[in-house]
Every structure is written in C-alpha cells, then in structure tokens.
PDB file of C-alpha atoms in Angstrom:
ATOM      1  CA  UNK A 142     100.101  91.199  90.744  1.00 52.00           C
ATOM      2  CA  UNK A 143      98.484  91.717  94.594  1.00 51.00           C
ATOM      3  CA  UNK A 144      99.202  89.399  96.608  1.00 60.00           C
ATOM      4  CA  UNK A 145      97.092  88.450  99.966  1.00 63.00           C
ATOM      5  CA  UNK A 146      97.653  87.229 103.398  1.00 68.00           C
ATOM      6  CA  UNK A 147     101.540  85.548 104.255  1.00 80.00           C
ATOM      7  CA  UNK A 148     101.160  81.502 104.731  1.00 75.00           C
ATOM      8  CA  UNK A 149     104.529  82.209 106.804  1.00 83.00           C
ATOM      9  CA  UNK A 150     104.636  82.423 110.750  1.00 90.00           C
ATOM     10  CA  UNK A 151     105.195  85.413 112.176  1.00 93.00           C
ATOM     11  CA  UNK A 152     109.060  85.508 112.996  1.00 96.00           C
ATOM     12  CA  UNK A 153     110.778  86.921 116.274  1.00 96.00           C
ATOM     13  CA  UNK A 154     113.507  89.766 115.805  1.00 97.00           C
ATOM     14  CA  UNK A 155     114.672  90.840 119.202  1.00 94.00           C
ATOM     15  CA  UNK A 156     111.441  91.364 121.578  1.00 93.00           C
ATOM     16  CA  UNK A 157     109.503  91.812 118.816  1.00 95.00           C
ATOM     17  CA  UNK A 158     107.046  89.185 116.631  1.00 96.00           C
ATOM     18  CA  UNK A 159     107.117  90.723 112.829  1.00 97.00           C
ATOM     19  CA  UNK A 160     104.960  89.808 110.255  1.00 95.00           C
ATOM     20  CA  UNK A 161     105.595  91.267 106.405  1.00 95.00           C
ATOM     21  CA  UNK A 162     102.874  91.179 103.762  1.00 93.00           C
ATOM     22  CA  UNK A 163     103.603  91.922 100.446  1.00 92.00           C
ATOM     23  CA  UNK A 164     100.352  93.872  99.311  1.00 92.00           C
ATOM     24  CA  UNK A 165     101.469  94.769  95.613  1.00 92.00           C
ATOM     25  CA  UNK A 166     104.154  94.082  92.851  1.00 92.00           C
ATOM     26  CA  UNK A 167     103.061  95.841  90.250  1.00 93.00           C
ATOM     27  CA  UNK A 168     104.575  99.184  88.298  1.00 95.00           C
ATOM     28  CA  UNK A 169     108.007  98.729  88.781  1.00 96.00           C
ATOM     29  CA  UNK A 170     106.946  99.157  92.984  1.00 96.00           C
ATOM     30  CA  UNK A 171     106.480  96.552  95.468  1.00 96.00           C
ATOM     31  CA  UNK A 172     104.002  97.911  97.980  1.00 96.00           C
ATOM     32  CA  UNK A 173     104.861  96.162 101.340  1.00 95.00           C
ATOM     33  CA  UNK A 174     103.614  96.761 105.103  1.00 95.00           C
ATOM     34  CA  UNK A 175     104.886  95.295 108.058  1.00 96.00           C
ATOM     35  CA  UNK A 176     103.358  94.397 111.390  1.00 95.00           C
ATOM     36  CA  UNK A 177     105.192  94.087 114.711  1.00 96.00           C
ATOM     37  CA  UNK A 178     103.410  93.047 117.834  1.00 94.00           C
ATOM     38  CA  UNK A 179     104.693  95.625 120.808  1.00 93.00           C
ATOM     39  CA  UNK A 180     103.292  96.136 124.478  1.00 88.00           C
ATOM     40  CA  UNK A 181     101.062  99.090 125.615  1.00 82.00           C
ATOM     41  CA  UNK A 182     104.084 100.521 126.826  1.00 85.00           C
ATOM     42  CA  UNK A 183     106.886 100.087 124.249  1.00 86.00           C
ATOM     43  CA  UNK A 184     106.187 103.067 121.258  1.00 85.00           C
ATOM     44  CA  UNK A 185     108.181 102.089 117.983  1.00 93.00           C
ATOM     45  CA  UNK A 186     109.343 105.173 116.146  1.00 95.00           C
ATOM     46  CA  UNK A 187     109.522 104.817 112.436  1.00 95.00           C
ATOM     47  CA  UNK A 188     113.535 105.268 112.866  1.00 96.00           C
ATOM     48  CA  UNK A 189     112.582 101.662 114.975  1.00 96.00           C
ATOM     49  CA  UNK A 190     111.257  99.754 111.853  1.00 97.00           C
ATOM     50  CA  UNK A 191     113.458  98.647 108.631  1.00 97.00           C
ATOM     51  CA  UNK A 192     113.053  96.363 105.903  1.00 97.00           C
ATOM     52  CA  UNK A 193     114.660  95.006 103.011  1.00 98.00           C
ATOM     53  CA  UNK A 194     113.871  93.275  99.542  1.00 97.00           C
ATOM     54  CA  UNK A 195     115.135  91.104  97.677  1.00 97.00           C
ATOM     55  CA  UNK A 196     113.784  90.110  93.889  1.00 96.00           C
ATOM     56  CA  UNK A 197     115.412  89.888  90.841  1.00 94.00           C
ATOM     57  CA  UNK A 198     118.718  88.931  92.304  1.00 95.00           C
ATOM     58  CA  UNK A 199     119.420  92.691  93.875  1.00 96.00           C
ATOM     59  CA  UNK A 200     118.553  94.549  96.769  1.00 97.00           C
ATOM     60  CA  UNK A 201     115.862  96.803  95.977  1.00 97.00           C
ATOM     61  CA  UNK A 202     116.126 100.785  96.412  1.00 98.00           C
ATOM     62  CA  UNK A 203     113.641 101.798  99.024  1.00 97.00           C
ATOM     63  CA  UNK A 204     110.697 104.343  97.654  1.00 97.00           C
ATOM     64  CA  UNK A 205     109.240 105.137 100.527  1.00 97.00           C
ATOM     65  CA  UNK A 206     108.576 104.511 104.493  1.00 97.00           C
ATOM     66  CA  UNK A 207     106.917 104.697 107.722  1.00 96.00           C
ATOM     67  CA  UNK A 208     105.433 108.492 108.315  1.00 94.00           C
ATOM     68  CA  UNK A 209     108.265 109.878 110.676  1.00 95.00           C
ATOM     69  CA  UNK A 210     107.252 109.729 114.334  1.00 95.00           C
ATOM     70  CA  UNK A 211     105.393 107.235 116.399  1.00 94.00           C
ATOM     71  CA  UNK A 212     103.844 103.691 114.098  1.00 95.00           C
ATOM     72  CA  UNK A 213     100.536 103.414 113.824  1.00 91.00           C
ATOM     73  CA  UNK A 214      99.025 100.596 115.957  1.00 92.00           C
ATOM     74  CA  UNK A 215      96.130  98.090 115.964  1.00 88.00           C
ATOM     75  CA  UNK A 216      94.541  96.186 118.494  1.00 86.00           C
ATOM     76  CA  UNK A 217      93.695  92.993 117.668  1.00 78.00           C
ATOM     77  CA  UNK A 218      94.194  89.856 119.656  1.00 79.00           C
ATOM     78  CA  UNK A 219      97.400  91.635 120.243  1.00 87.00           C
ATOM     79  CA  UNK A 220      98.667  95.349 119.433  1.00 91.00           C
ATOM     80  CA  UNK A 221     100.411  95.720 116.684  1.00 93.00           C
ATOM     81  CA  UNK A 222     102.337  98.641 115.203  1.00 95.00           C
ATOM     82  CA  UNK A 223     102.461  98.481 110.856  1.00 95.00           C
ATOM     83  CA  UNK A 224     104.680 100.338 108.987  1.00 96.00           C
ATOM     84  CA  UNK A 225     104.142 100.922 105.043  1.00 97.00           C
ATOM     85  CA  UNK A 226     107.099 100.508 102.828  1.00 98.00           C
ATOM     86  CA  UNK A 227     107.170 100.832  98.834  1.00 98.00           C
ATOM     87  CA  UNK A 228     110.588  99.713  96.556  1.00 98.00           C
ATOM     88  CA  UNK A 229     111.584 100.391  92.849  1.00 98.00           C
ATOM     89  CA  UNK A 230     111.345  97.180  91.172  1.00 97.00           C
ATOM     90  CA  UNK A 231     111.756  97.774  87.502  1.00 96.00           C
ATOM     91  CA  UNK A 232     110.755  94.429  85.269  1.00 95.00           C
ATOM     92  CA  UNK A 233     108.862  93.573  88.088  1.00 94.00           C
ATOM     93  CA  UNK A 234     110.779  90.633  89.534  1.00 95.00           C
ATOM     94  CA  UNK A 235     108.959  88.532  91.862  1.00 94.00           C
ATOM     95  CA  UNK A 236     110.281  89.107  95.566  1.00 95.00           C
ATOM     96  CA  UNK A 237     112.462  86.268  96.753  1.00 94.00           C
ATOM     97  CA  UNK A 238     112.995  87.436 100.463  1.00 95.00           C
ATOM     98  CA  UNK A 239     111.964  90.586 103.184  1.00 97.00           C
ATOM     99  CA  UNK A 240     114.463  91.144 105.567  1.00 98.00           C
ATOM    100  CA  UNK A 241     112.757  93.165 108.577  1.00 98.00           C
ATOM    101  CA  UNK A 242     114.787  95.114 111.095  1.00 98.00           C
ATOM    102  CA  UNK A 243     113.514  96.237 114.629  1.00 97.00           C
ATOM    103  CA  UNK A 244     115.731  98.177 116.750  1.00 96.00           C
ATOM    104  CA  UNK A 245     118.721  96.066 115.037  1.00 96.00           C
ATOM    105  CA  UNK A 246     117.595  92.653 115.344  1.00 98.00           C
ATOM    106  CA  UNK A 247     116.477  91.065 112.344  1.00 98.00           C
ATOM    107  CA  UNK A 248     114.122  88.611 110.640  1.00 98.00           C
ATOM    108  CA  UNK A 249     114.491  87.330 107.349  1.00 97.00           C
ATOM    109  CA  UNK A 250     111.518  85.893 105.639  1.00 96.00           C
ATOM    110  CA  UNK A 251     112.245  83.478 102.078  1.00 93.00           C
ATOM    111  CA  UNK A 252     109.170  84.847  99.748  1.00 90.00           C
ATOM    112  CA  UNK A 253     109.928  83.176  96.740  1.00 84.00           C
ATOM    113  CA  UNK A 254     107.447  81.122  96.540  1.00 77.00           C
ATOM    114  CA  UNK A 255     104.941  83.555  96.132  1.00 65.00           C
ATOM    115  CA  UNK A 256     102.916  83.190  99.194  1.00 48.00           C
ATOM    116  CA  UNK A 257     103.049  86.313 100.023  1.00 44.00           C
TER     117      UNK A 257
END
C-alpha cells in the first residue's frame, strides 16, 4: 500500500516543526521520510533526527536511516531538512503512530487512521 501526503499538521518538537510521511507499507518495510523545518544557520546531523513506529501493536525494528553526516535540505516556502527511514514490518500491519525525535524533543503523530 503507498500512501500520499499527511492530512496531519506539522507538529513542534523542541525548535523544530516536523512533518512524517509514510511513503510505503508494503514487503514487510514501511518506507518513511521525515521533514523538519531548520534555519539557514542550524545544520541537523543525521545523529540529530530519530523516529519511531508503531503498527501491529509493537515497536518496529529500524531498517535503515538518514545517510550519516549533514540532512539533506529543501527550500521551499521554508527550508527543510528530510531524513529517509525504512522498518521491518512483517504481516504488514498498518502503522498506528510515528514518534519523531529532534535533538531529544519529541513529536508523536497518531497514524492509524491511515492518512498518512
């Protein structure tokens, strides 16, 4: 199943807006990125940039991650630096919430209704 574009506000954790966007739950993977809105000055590090779901009733083991180093960023109507994340899922669960952590502050986003 792909999924498209959140229905969800953006959430604040810390200084930092953070949107999540499921892309993919498919394979026994869920194929996430997430987008934080930063300043011209403030560089997130992948280190900088967690996240966390939750489908099936359990925490799901992490695949994969940011690229180590500095996030990629995108200028939009604001800047905004993404970070890719993939988790096992096997049975394919749907997700039923993200929990996203920047520099230790945290946003937790209820997916379960599919909106993702």
């Amino acid at each position: 199943m792909t999924k498209g574009i959140p229905d969800y506000p953006a959430q604040q954790a810390g200084d930092h807006w953070v949107l999540p966007t499921i892309e993919e739950v498919a394979d026994g993977l869920v194929k996430m990125h997430v987008s934080v809105t930063v300043s011209a000055q403030d560089h997130l590090q992948d280190s900088d940039l967690q996240a966390e779901v939750t489908a099936g009733g359990r925490t799901l083991v992490r695949q994969s991650g940011p690229l180590p180093g500095p996030l990629a960023t995108m200028e939009l109507l604001s800047i905004n630096a993404v970070g890719s994340f993939a988790f096992a899922n096997p049975g394919d669960p749907p997700p039923s919430t993200v929990v996203v952590t920047v520099r230790g502050s945290q946003a937790s986003f209820d997916v379960s209704d599919g909106s993702v």
